[in-house]
């Protein structure tokens, strides 16, 4: 239905498994703040989330905290008797506060929700050899709070209509949109309006950012996609999605990674339906269709697309896919930044793209695109 495309490849899965710690954490009797640099949380149990721990992220700046929460959205029993007990498991959200963070309600901060890629996890955007968000946003135009939530290694930012082989399903959209956004606003000094929220992501997270922005324009005012997926109808994209539900399934960090009940067995149509429902339900979840339906109109002047693959090298299929979405937005007079050049599906490109995006959304648009790509593509 659209040009051939690829979402984030799973070839780095083995390397990404060497993450720091298991997600399952023993819950203390009360929320804990491990360092004075982190503020206390006035509403730790709100919007369907129950706080387990709140502490400085291991090995990180004291401005970066990890909130471990439980929610009925991760996981939900579905299709039979769940193979895991309890079904609800802790989920982490990593939060980077600005250097001057304070509680003064007269000076609230904007929030950037930053979504990780396929086979990744909550730590991806803060690792120094991957997203390195602290360094990439240092001295940038963005002076707000960065929220980096867990999204599952192959969660696809969806409320799964189907279920794993173990009869449970993640509800990532519910967790992020219905629970996490109001929880952040309840606990931090934020601009509590769409004008104060942006969403961006890489690869699978780029799809998630476009998905959330199109489905919830009342919540966000800016969106950025770095090598993002845009068309789940495409056979190549479906192959990547289907393979991911078998390779890593509903796992979160180490949780369920080696448990077959976290996987989804079946052919590609079955696995696609597990994550997105029947094809008749896909237009409302598919960025190219959302664009055709005018769902990005409110982001005019605040949307940015980035992809390599120009000249037939690097991530050429991602480049072709992004070009289609660019044209859809252009046809509907949605002003947006579109940067494309010769580049791979890799972190050395995405860090500069993040810096470019915040300059575009919060400061002065750079004269040239990142990664040495030259002028913006018309």
mmCIF file of C-alpha atoms in Angstrom:
data_model
loop_
_atom_site.group_PDB
_atom_site.id
_atom_site.type_symbol
_atom_site.label_atom_id
_atom_site.label_comp_id
_atom_site.label_asym_id
_atom_site.label_seq_id
_atom_site.Cartn_x
_atom_site.Cartn_y
_atom_site.Cartn_z
ATOM 1 C CA UNK A 1 0.000 0.000 0.000
ATOM 2 C CA UNK A 2 3.024 2.212 0.520
ATOM 3 C CA UNK A 3 6.657 2.091 -0.464
ATOM 4 C CA UNK A 4 8.838 -0.613 1.072
ATOM 5 C CA UNK A 5 9.944 0.272 4.582
ATOM 6 C CA UNK A 6 11.668 -1.071 7.646
ATOM 7 C CA UNK A 7 11.259 -0.384 11.298
ATOM 8 C CA UNK A 8 14.155 -0.775 13.737
ATOM 9 C CA UNK A 9 16.089 -3.971 12.911
ATOM 10 C CA UNK A 10 16.556 -6.573 15.606
ATOM 11 C CA UNK A 11 20.188 -7.193 14.780
ATOM 12 C CA UNK A 12 21.338 -5.349 17.910
ATOM 13 C CA UNK A 13 19.164 -7.380 20.261
ATOM 14 C CA UNK A 14 22.040 -9.404 21.686
ATOM 15 C CA UNK A 15 24.036 -6.287 22.581
ATOM 16 C CA UNK A 16 21.051 -4.566 24.139
ATOM 17 C CA UNK A 17 20.407 -7.521 26.427
ATOM 18 C CA UNK A 18 23.468 -6.581 28.460
ATOM 19 C CA UNK A 19 21.525 -3.940 30.391
ATOM 20 C CA UNK A 20 22.273 -2.994 33.931
ATOM 21 C CA UNK A 21 19.648 -4.673 36.064
ATOM 22 C CA UNK A 22 16.433 -6.637 36.159
ATOM 23 C CA UNK A 23 13.248 -4.603 36.336
ATOM 24 C CA UNK A 24 11.635 -6.535 39.147
ATOM 25 C CA UNK A 25 12.424 -4.553 42.285
ATOM 26 C CA UNK A 26 11.297 -5.255 45.821
ATOM 27 C CA UNK A 27 8.867 -2.507 46.782
ATOM 28 C CA UNK A 28 9.636 -0.554 49.973
ATOM 29 C CA UNK A 29 6.994 0.383 52.478
ATOM 30 C CA UNK A 30 7.003 3.967 51.213
ATOM 31 C CA UNK A 31 8.405 5.890 48.246
ATOM 32 C CA UNK A 32 12.088 6.708 48.585
ATOM 33 C CA UNK A 33 14.045 9.718 47.373
ATOM 34 C CA UNK A 34 17.691 8.706 47.348
ATOM 35 C CA UNK A 35 19.228 12.149 46.949
ATOM 36 C CA UNK A 36 18.318 15.700 47.888
ATOM 37 C CA UNK A 37 18.779 16.732 44.246
ATOM 38 C CA UNK A 38 15.571 14.902 43.408
ATOM 39 C CA UNK A 39 12.374 16.568 44.585
ATOM 40 C CA UNK A 40 9.877 14.763 46.744
ATOM 41 C CA UNK A 41 6.767 13.691 44.867
ATOM 42 C CA UNK A 42 3.496 15.155 46.152
ATOM 43 C CA UNK A 43 1.237 12.600 44.429
ATOM 44 C CA UNK A 44 3.262 9.379 44.166
ATOM 45 C CA UNK A 45 0.165 7.213 43.748
ATOM 46 C CA UNK A 46 -2.018 8.869 41.119
ATOM 47 C CA UNK A 47 -3.589 8.371 37.697
ATOM 48 C CA UNK A 48 -3.480 4.586 38.042
ATOM 49 C CA UNK A 49 0.218 4.441 38.956
ATOM 50 C CA UNK A 50 1.619 3.269 42.278
ATOM 51 C CA UNK A 51 5.151 4.409 43.048
ATOM 52 C CA UNK A 52 7.560 1.753 44.264
ATOM 53 C CA UNK A 53 10.856 3.666 44.282
ATOM 54 C CA UNK A 54 12.109 7.123 43.319
ATOM 55 C CA UNK A 55 15.875 7.405 43.266
ATOM 56 C CA UNK A 56 18.855 8.730 41.334
ATOM 57 C CA UNK A 57 19.427 6.661 38.207
ATOM 58 C CA UNK A 58 22.463 4.388 38.752
ATOM 59 C CA UNK A 59 25.664 5.997 37.551
ATOM 60 C CA UNK A 60 23.884 9.138 36.381
ATOM 61 C CA UNK A 61 23.695 12.767 37.367
ATOM 62 C CA UNK A 62 21.686 13.545 40.488
ATOM 63 C CA UNK A 63 19.285 15.412 38.200
ATOM 64 C CA UNK A 64 18.302 12.111 36.575
ATOM 65 C CA UNK A 65 15.897 9.954 38.543
ATOM 66 C CA UNK A 66 14.259 6.576 38.067
ATOM 67 C CA UNK A 67 10.657 6.148 39.123
ATOM 68 C CA UNK A 68 9.597 2.523 39.406
ATOM 69 C CA UNK A 69 5.813 2.200 39.256
ATOM 70 C CA UNK A 70 3.200 -0.491 38.993
ATOM 71 C CA UNK A 71 0.083 -0.246 36.864
ATOM 72 C CA UNK A 72 -2.697 -2.557 35.799
ATOM 73 C CA UNK A 73 -1.800 -1.636 32.214
ATOM 74 C CA UNK A 74 1.457 -3.646 32.440
ATOM 75 C CA UNK A 75 0.350 -6.336 32.164
ATOM 76 C CA UNK A 76 -3.360 -7.025 31.603
ATOM 77 C CA UNK A 77 -4.712 -10.579 31.777
ATOM 78 C CA UNK A 78 -6.200 -11.519 28.416
ATOM 79 C CA UNK A 79 -7.368 -14.616 26.577
ATOM 80 C CA UNK A 80 -7.072 -17.142 29.399
ATOM 81 C CA UNK A 81 -5.340 -17.727 32.712
ATOM 82 C CA UNK A 82 -2.085 -15.713 32.759
ATOM 83 C CA UNK A 83 1.098 -17.739 33.058
ATOM 84 C CA UNK A 84 2.700 -15.103 35.287
ATOM 85 C CA UNK A 85 1.658 -14.239 38.821
ATOM 86 C CA UNK A 86 1.329 -11.430 39.637
ATOM 87 C CA UNK A 87 0.436 -10.162 36.191
ATOM 88 C CA UNK A 88 1.315 -6.598 37.217
ATOM 89 C CA UNK A 89 5.062 -5.942 37.022
ATOM 90 C CA UNK A 90 7.126 -2.840 37.911
ATOM 91 C CA UNK A 91 7.907 -0.443 35.075
ATOM 92 C CA UNK A 92 10.573 2.254 35.143
ATOM 93 C CA UNK A 93 10.403 5.842 33.925
ATOM 94 C CA UNK A 94 13.670 7.800 33.712
ATOM 95 C CA UNK A 95 13.337 11.549 34.265
ATOM 96 C CA UNK A 96 15.943 14.251 33.626
ATOM 97 C CA UNK A 97 15.342 17.526 35.438
ATOM 98 C CA UNK A 98 16.772 20.853 34.262
ATOM 99 C CA UNK A 99 19.698 22.313 36.194
ATOM 100 C CA UNK A 100 17.578 25.107 37.646
ATOM 101 C CA UNK A 101 14.576 22.958 38.507
ATOM 102 C CA UNK A 102 12.428 24.479 41.225
ATOM 103 C CA UNK A 103 8.884 24.280 42.508
ATOM 104 C CA UNK A 104 7.929 27.884 41.731
ATOM 105 C CA UNK A 105 4.479 27.509 40.101
ATOM 106 C CA UNK A 106 4.951 30.844 38.386
ATOM 107 C CA UNK A 107 7.745 29.335 36.286
ATOM 108 C CA UNK A 108 6.610 25.894 35.052
ATOM 109 C CA UNK A 109 8.732 23.785 32.721
ATOM 110 C CA UNK A 110 7.917 22.236 29.344
ATOM 111 C CA UNK A 111 8.149 18.449 29.075
ATOM 112 C CA UNK A 112 9.698 16.367 26.307
ATOM 113 C CA UNK A 113 8.536 12.744 26.189
ATOM 114 C CA UNK A 114 11.379 10.820 24.566
ATOM 115 C CA UNK A 115 10.575 7.295 23.328
ATOM 116 C CA UNK A 116 13.108 4.502 22.839
ATOM 117 C CA UNK A 117 13.532 2.187 19.862
ATOM 118 C CA UNK A 118 12.909 -1.501 19.189
ATOM 119 C CA UNK A 119 14.755 -4.000 21.438
ATOM 120 C CA UNK A 120 15.630 -0.985 23.570
ATOM 121 C CA UNK A 121 14.524 0.016 27.038
ATOM 122 C CA UNK A 122 14.123 2.836 29.516
ATOM 123 C CA UNK A 123 17.899 3.369 29.669
ATOM 124 C CA UNK A 124 18.508 3.801 25.941
ATOM 125 C CA UNK A 125 18.255 7.580 25.675
ATOM 126 C CA UNK A 126 20.548 8.182 28.654
ATOM 127 C CA UNK A 127 23.390 5.775 27.821
ATOM 128 C CA UNK A 128 26.532 7.652 26.873
ATOM 129 C CA UNK A 129 27.135 5.378 23.872
ATOM 130 C CA UNK A 130 23.545 5.686 22.662
ATOM 131 C CA UNK A 131 21.159 8.600 23.287
ATOM 132 C CA UNK A 132 23.395 10.509 25.742
ATOM 133 C CA UNK A 133 20.504 12.874 26.391
ATOM 134 C CA UNK A 134 22.302 14.910 29.063
ATOM 135 C CA UNK A 135 25.160 15.798 26.713
ATOM 136 C CA UNK A 136 22.948 16.227 23.657
ATOM 137 C CA UNK A 137 20.618 18.686 25.404
ATOM 138 C CA UNK A 138 23.330 20.584 27.276
ATOM 139 C CA UNK A 139 23.267 24.251 26.241
ATOM 140 C CA UNK A 140 20.383 23.485 23.870
ATOM 141 C CA UNK A 141 17.191 25.456 23.331
ATOM 142 C CA UNK A 142 15.244 23.010 25.505
ATOM 143 C CA UNK A 143 15.206 24.031 29.187
ATOM 144 C CA UNK A 144 12.605 21.620 30.466
ATOM 145 C CA UNK A 145 11.983 18.143 31.856
ATOM 146 C CA UNK A 146 12.778 15.063 29.789
ATOM 147 C CA UNK A 147 10.632 11.974 30.462
ATOM 148 C CA UNK A 148 12.009 8.702 29.084
ATOM 149 C CA UNK A 149 9.472 5.923 29.732
ATOM 150 C CA UNK A 150 9.806 2.192 29.284
ATOM 151 C CA UNK A 151 7.927 1.032 26.189
ATOM 152 C CA UNK A 152 8.786 -2.669 26.029
ATOM 153 C CA UNK A 153 11.369 -4.180 23.710
ATOM 154 C CA UNK A 154 8.651 -4.771 21.110
ATOM 155 C CA UNK A 155 5.675 -2.946 22.621
ATOM 156 C CA UNK A 156 5.089 -0.762 19.541
ATOM 157 C CA UNK A 157 3.433 1.897 21.733
ATOM 158 C CA UNK A 158 0.118 0.114 21.420
ATOM 159 C CA UNK A 159 -2.592 -1.321 23.653
ATOM 160 C CA UNK A 160 -2.326 -4.894 22.415
ATOM 161 C CA UNK A 161 -5.783 -6.193 21.424
ATOM 162 C CA UNK A 162 -4.351 -9.727 21.397
ATOM 163 C CA UNK A 163 -2.160 -11.504 23.899
ATOM 164 C CA UNK A 164 1.111 -13.300 24.393
ATOM 165 C CA UNK A 165 1.346 -17.078 24.498
ATOM 166 C CA UNK A 166 1.071 -16.665 28.270
ATOM 167 C CA UNK A 167 -2.368 -14.958 28.084
ATOM 168 C CA UNK A 168 -1.433 -11.432 29.073
ATOM 169 C CA UNK A 169 -0.933 -8.229 27.097
ATOM 170 C CA UNK A 170 0.814 -4.872 27.537
ATOM 171 C CA UNK A 171 -1.267 -1.730 27.318
ATOM 172 C CA UNK A 172 1.499 0.746 26.534
ATOM 173 C CA UNK A 173 -0.687 3.492 25.101
ATOM 174 C CA UNK A 174 -2.870 3.493 28.197
ATOM 175 C CA UNK A 175 0.207 3.595 30.427
ATOM 176 C CA UNK A 176 1.869 6.468 28.568
ATOM 177 C CA UNK A 177 -1.115 8.607 27.613
ATOM 178 C CA UNK A 178 -3.798 7.996 30.229
ATOM 179 C CA UNK A 179 -1.553 7.434 33.234
ATOM 180 C CA UNK A 180 1.998 8.741 32.841
ATOM 181 C CA UNK A 181 1.190 12.173 31.363
ATOM 182 C CA UNK A 182 -1.182 13.151 34.222
ATOM 183 C CA UNK A 183 1.176 11.539 36.784
ATOM 184 C CA UNK A 184 4.066 13.707 35.588
ATOM 185 C CA UNK A 185 1.880 16.804 35.757
ATOM 186 C CA UNK A 186 0.772 15.860 39.286
ATOM 187 C CA UNK A 187 4.315 15.423 40.583
ATOM 188 C CA UNK A 188 6.446 17.972 38.766
ATOM 189 C CA UNK A 189 6.292 21.693 38.004
ATOM 190 C CA UNK A 190 5.135 21.403 34.400
ATOM 191 C CA UNK A 191 3.277 23.434 31.821
ATOM 192 C CA UNK A 192 0.022 21.514 32.116
ATOM 193 C CA UNK A 193 -1.183 22.056 28.564
ATOM 194 C CA UNK A 194 -0.401 20.846 25.061
ATOM 195 C CA UNK A 195 1.727 23.943 24.527
ATOM 196 C CA UNK A 196 4.105 22.580 27.163
ATOM 197 C CA UNK A 197 4.451 19.033 25.843
ATOM 198 C CA UNK A 198 6.426 17.524 22.989
ATOM 199 C CA UNK A 199 6.901 13.901 21.989
ATOM 200 C CA UNK A 200 9.793 12.466 20.002
ATOM 201 C CA UNK A 201 11.408 9.104 19.456
ATOM 202 C CA UNK A 202 13.806 6.957 17.521
ATOM 203 C CA UNK A 203 12.902 4.099 15.150
ATOM 204 C CA UNK A 204 10.095 2.187 16.901
ATOM 205 C CA UNK A 205 9.898 5.209 19.206
ATOM 206 C CA UNK A 206 9.620 7.461 16.156
ATOM 207 C CA UNK A 207 6.563 5.475 15.176
ATOM 208 C CA UNK A 208 5.311 5.847 18.753
ATOM 209 C CA UNK A 209 5.826 9.615 18.717
ATOM 210 C CA UNK A 210 3.955 9.996 15.416
ATOM 211 C CA UNK A 211 1.240 7.654 16.638
ATOM 212 C CA UNK A 212 0.681 9.537 19.894
ATOM 213 C CA UNK A 213 0.902 12.956 18.263
ATOM 214 C CA UNK A 214 -1.685 12.019 15.638
ATOM 215 C CA UNK A 215 -4.053 10.365 18.049
ATOM 216 C CA UNK A 216 -3.755 12.943 20.844
ATOM 217 C CA UNK A 217 -3.220 16.425 19.382
ATOM 218 C CA UNK A 218 -4.885 17.836 22.491
ATOM 219 C CA UNK A 219 -1.920 16.623 24.572
ATOM 220 C CA UNK A 220 1.115 17.625 22.475
ATOM 221 C CA UNK A 221 2.213 20.614 20.426
ATOM 222 C CA UNK A 222 5.477 19.355 18.886
ATOM 223 C CA UNK A 223 6.582 16.000 17.446
ATOM 224 C CA UNK A 224 9.885 14.643 16.181
ATOM 225 C CA UNK A 225 10.633 11.317 14.509
ATOM 226 C CA UNK A 226 14.209 10.111 14.066
ATOM 227 C CA UNK A 227 14.243 7.267 11.525
ATOM 228 C CA UNK A 228 10.685 6.513 12.548
ATOM 229 C CA UNK A 229 8.321 3.900 11.148
ATOM 230 C CA UNK A 230 5.350 5.398 9.351
ATOM 231 C CA UNK A 231 3.439 2.612 7.590
ATOM 232 C CA UNK A 232 2.395 -0.627 9.284
ATOM 233 C CA UNK A 233 0.651 -1.803 6.105
ATOM 234 C CA UNK A 234 3.991 -2.281 4.385
ATOM 235 C CA UNK A 235 5.046 -5.975 4.119
ATOM 236 C CA UNK A 236 8.614 -5.223 5.152
ATOM 237 C CA UNK A 237 7.466 -3.349 8.228
ATOM 238 C CA UNK A 238 5.111 -6.186 9.099
ATOM 239 C CA UNK A 239 7.967 -8.667 8.900
ATOM 240 C CA UNK A 240 9.984 -6.609 11.393
ATOM 241 C CA UNK A 241 7.032 -6.255 13.760
ATOM 242 C CA UNK A 242 6.094 -9.929 13.563
ATOM 243 C CA UNK A 243 9.680 -11.051 14.131
ATOM 244 C CA UNK A 244 10.004 -8.758 17.133
ATOM 245 C CA UNK A 245 6.949 -10.272 18.839
ATOM 246 C CA UNK A 246 8.638 -13.663 18.595
ATOM 247 C CA UNK A 247 12.221 -12.632 19.366
ATOM 248 C CA UNK A 248 11.606 -10.391 22.395
ATOM 249 C CA UNK A 249 7.811 -10.323 22.663
ATOM 250 C CA UNK A 250 6.379 -8.461 25.630
ATOM 251 C CA UNK A 251 9.648 -8.500 27.573
ATOM 252 C CA UNK A 252 10.813 -5.472 29.536
ATOM 253 C CA UNK A 253 14.560 -5.306 30.169
ATOM 254 C CA UNK A 254 15.300 -8.770 31.573
ATOM 255 C CA UNK A 255 11.697 -9.410 32.633
ATOM 256 C CA UNK A 256 10.359 -12.229 30.447
ATOM 257 C CA UNK A 257 13.270 -12.105 28.042
ATOM 258 C CA UNK A 258 13.905 -15.844 28.255
ATOM 259 C CA UNK A 259 10.319 -16.870 28.998
ATOM 260 C CA UNK A 260 8.498 -18.239 25.959
ATOM 261 C CA UNK A 261 5.160 -17.188 27.428
ATOM 262 C CA UNK A 262 6.112 -13.566 26.755
ATOM 263 C CA UNK A 263 6.303 -14.319 23.024
ATOM 264 C CA UNK A 264 3.629 -14.493 20.353
ATOM 265 C CA UNK A 265 3.420 -17.632 18.236
ATOM 266 C CA UNK A 266 1.673 -17.579 14.874
ATOM 267 C CA UNK A 267 1.964 -16.254 11.350
ATOM 268 C CA UNK A 268 2.543 -12.612 10.461
ATOM 269 C CA UNK A 269 -1.163 -11.647 10.171
ATOM 270 C CA UNK A 270 -1.838 -13.147 13.604
ATOM 271 C CA UNK A 271 1.084 -11.336 15.227
ATOM 272 C CA UNK A 272 0.130 -8.048 13.588
ATOM 273 C CA UNK A 273 -3.421 -8.453 14.867
ATOM 274 C CA UNK A 274 -2.031 -9.189 18.335
ATOM 275 C CA UNK A 275 -0.317 -5.797 18.438
ATOM 276 C CA UNK A 276 -2.651 -3.613 16.359
ATOM 277 C CA UNK A 277 -5.921 -5.478 15.915
ATOM 278 C CA UNK A 278 -7.467 -6.290 12.500
ATOM 279 C CA UNK A 279 -6.354 -4.303 9.426
ATOM 280 C CA UNK A 280 -9.621 -2.364 9.528
ATOM 281 C CA UNK A 281 -8.366 -0.762 12.777
ATOM 282 C CA UNK A 282 -4.942 0.245 11.426
ATOM 283 C CA UNK A 283 -5.723 3.612 9.763
ATOM 284 C CA UNK A 284 -6.219 5.222 13.166
ATOM 285 C CA UNK A 285 -2.797 3.956 14.258
ATOM 286 C CA UNK A 286 -0.795 4.462 11.083
ATOM 287 C CA UNK A 287 1.114 7.756 10.651
ATOM 288 C CA UNK A 288 0.625 8.007 6.879
ATOM 289 C CA UNK A 289 -3.124 7.546 7.301
ATOM 290 C CA UNK A 290 -3.223 9.976 10.219
ATOM 291 C CA UNK A 291 -1.509 12.514 7.968
ATOM 292 C CA UNK A 292 -4.025 11.925 5.160
ATOM 293 C CA UNK A 293 -6.801 12.502 7.694
ATOM 294 C CA UNK A 294 -5.303 15.836 8.759
ATOM 295 C CA UNK A 295 -4.412 14.713 12.263
ATOM 296 C CA UNK A 296 -1.107 16.629 12.264
ATOM 297 C CA UNK A 297 -2.582 20.001 11.284
ATOM 298 C CA UNK A 298 -2.109 21.452 14.767
ATOM 299 C CA UNK A 299 1.626 20.650 14.627
ATOM 300 C CA UNK A 300 2.284 22.974 11.693
ATOM 301 C CA UNK A 301 5.649 24.597 12.381
ATOM 302 C CA UNK A 302 6.397 22.120 15.181
ATOM 303 C CA UNK A 303 6.815 18.751 13.408
ATOM 304 C CA UNK A 304 10.141 17.328 12.277
ATOM 305 C CA UNK A 305 11.108 14.240 10.287
ATOM 306 C CA UNK A 306 14.645 12.872 9.942
ATOM 307 C CA UNK A 307 15.946 9.917 7.929
ATOM 308 C CA UNK A 308 19.059 8.642 6.214
ATOM 309 C CA UNK A 309 19.134 6.642 3.031
ATOM 310 C CA UNK A 310 19.541 9.454 0.532
ATOM 311 C CA UNK A 311 21.332 8.385 -2.619
ATOM 312 C CA UNK A 312 20.368 4.761 -2.082
ATOM 313 C CA UNK A 313 22.754 4.184 0.825
ATOM 314 C CA UNK A 314 22.205 3.484 4.505
ATOM 315 C CA UNK A 315 18.610 3.182 5.705
ATOM 316 C CA UNK A 316 17.216 3.715 2.205
ATOM 317 C CA UNK A 317 13.867 2.083 2.986
ATOM 318 C CA UNK A 318 13.344 4.298 6.047
ATOM 319 C CA UNK A 319 14.285 7.228 3.821
ATOM 320 C CA UNK A 320 11.676 6.287 1.221
ATOM 321 C CA UNK A 321 9.048 5.778 3.900
ATOM 322 C CA UNK A 322 9.767 9.144 5.518
ATOM 323 C CA UNK A 323 9.609 10.840 2.115
ATOM 324 C CA UNK A 324 6.035 9.605 1.699
ATOM 325 C CA UNK A 325 4.966 11.091 5.024
ATOM 326 C CA UNK A 326 6.775 14.325 4.166
ATOM 327 C CA UNK A 327 4.791 14.588 0.937
ATOM 328 C CA UNK A 328 1.522 13.822 2.723
ATOM 329 C CA UNK A 329 2.182 16.669 5.187
ATOM 330 C CA UNK A 330 3.301 18.991 2.404
ATOM 331 C CA UNK A 331 0.151 18.282 0.404
ATOM 332 C CA UNK A 332 -1.914 19.340 3.421
ATOM 333 C CA UNK A 333 0.084 22.509 4.059
ATOM 334 C CA UNK A 334 1.445 21.260 7.387
ATOM 335 C CA UNK A 335 4.673 23.198 7.805
ATOM 336 C CA UNK A 336 7.371 20.862 9.064
ATOM 337 C CA UNK A 337 11.107 20.297 9.082
ATOM 338 C CA UNK A 338 12.304 17.518 6.811
ATOM 339 C CA UNK A 339 15.951 16.498 6.912
ATOM 340 C CA UNK A 340 17.318 13.636 4.850
ATOM 341 C CA UNK A 341 20.781 12.593 3.781
ATOM 342 C CA UNK A 342 23.186 9.698 3.493
ATOM 343 C CA UNK A 343 22.991 7.943 6.830
ATOM 344 C CA UNK A 344 22.615 4.665 8.680
ATOM 345 C CA UNK A 345 20.063 3.463 11.211
ATOM 346 C CA UNK A 346 22.420 4.268 14.091
ATOM 347 C CA UNK A 347 22.906 6.429 17.173
ATOM 348 C CA UNK A 348 25.650 8.685 15.771
ATOM 349 C CA UNK A 349 22.942 10.228 13.580
ATOM 350 C CA UNK A 350 20.123 10.407 16.122
ATOM 351 C CA UNK A 351 21.873 12.489 18.783
ATOM 352 C CA UNK A 352 22.451 15.381 16.343
ATOM 353 C CA UNK A 353 18.858 14.995 15.162
ATOM 354 C CA UNK A 354 17.589 15.427 18.725
ATOM 355 C CA UNK A 355 19.621 18.625 19.094
ATOM 356 C CA UNK A 356 18.280 19.883 15.766
ATOM 357 C CA UNK A 357 14.699 19.066 16.749
ATOM 358 C CA UNK A 358 14.760 21.011 20.021
ATOM 359 C CA UNK A 359 16.381 23.969 18.266
ATOM 360 C CA UNK A 360 13.564 23.892 15.716
ATOM 361 C CA UNK A 361 10.773 23.406 18.269
ATOM 362 C CA UNK A 362 12.064 25.626 21.085
ATOM 363 C CA UNK A 363 14.598 28.051 19.636
ATOM 364 C CA UNK A 364 15.889 29.125 16.249
ATOM 365 C CA UNK A 365 15.720 26.704 13.334
ATOM 366 C CA UNK A 366 19.265 25.802 12.252
ATOM 367 C CA UNK A 367 20.263 26.979 8.793
ATOM 368 C CA UNK A 368 21.379 23.467 7.835
ATOM 369 C CA UNK A 369 20.184 19.990 8.707
ATOM 370 C CA UNK A 370 22.221 17.842 11.119
ATOM 371 C CA UNK A 371 24.732 15.133 10.164
ATOM 372 C CA UNK A 372 26.271 17.300 7.478
ATOM 373 C CA UNK A 373 23.176 16.898 5.319
ATOM 374 C CA UNK A 374 23.114 20.490 4.140
ATOM 375 C CA UNK A 375 19.962 22.565 3.568
ATOM 376 C CA UNK A 376 16.546 21.315 4.610
ATOM 377 C CA UNK A 377 14.794 19.225 1.942
ATOM 378 C CA UNK A 378 11.896 21.187 0.401
#
